[in-house]
């Protein structure tokens, strides 16, 4: 039934973001024991959260009757030390999604253009349309960003260019020279948002932090997250790194206390847990190699990935996704990304990866 309220007209055609299905939901729906289900759908850390983070959060439980530090002083200080930037260069969000929303508040309005790549993270189009912006989608190149074409698409009305590097959902990496060219040629009235949610999985990433440290690019914002390599997806913490002037503007649209006490304690401790990060990287490298090797043996096309997931072409992606669920393996169908023949599989533990491949072989044979 249509609401009688005069809702924002942008909502009428706005898509609802559908995340990877939770284990508990699939268990209820299919009548399966939750303990027998594995989730390889949302690019989470299969090793779980940092033990140091868990210990810090347990200690913080004793202070939950108090409001959190609204400015997250200690977390920002630890982040600034680790990244070599000033605390004033950091903006914290309830997941990177909230940082994207801050950008919408600050820069996107009717009559403005936002440029994205085909097969981009779905939240970029959602936020653009929510604020009435005009979405310009540039065709992908080999399932990844065509940065030169994106540069050519910029007009006087363009306000934001979103680039996820590595890209979600395709796992592709933009060429280093193309990234540098885009940054150097970008007009000053356009904000380049480099979404680096998976940067910690790269051996030799393009390091754009010096541009922020030296104040060289006031129209650059880097986004990172604690949801992936740090294993804290359930806490919801993302952060932006940018010029202090831009951060100050974004702070005006940030809700007070958006980062709660447990998040601040857990994330601050996780930053020091190098052992957990190294184990995660090693598990991911082994898992990616295993999955992609098995796909090749099964003669399945896949998009080579540098992140912690891989897209594999299985024919009817929705059917395979559904059948995998019946076997207790949750993956991600790609129909919403205009890739209906693909599913996305996150890297799990060795046992989870093997179970997924066994189930996939059974389904494809049938």
PDB file of C-alpha atoms in Angstrom, residues 10 50 52 86 201 269 292 297 301 314 334 339 351:
ATOM      1  CA  UNK A  10      13.711  10.099  -4.921  1.00  0.00           C
ATOM      2  CA  UNK A  50      41.379  -9.975  16.670  1.00  0.00           C
ATOM      3  CA  UNK A  52      43.171  -8.262  21.328  1.00  0.00           C
ATOM      4  CA  UNK A  86      46.989  14.200  11.547  1.00  0.00           C
ATOM      5  CA  UNK A 201      45.265  -7.643   1.083  1.00  0.00           C
ATOM      6  CA  UNK A 269      43.321  -2.681  20.073  1.00  0.00           C
ATOM      7  CA  UNK A 292      40.870 -20.203  -8.499  1.00  0.00           C
ATOM      8  CA  UNK A 297      40.124 -27.540 -13.063  1.00  0.00           C
ATOM      9  CA  UNK A 301      35.435 -18.943 -16.048  1.00  0.00           C
ATOM     10  CA  UNK A 314      28.294 -20.776 -13.069  1.00  0.00           C
ATOM     11  CA  UNK A 334      25.359 -11.216  -8.744  1.00  0.00           C
ATOM     12  CA  UNK A 339      26.178 -10.284 -13.678  1.00  0.00           C
ATOM     13  CA  UNK A 351      37.854 -26.438   5.342  1.00  0.00           C
TER      14      UNK A 351
END
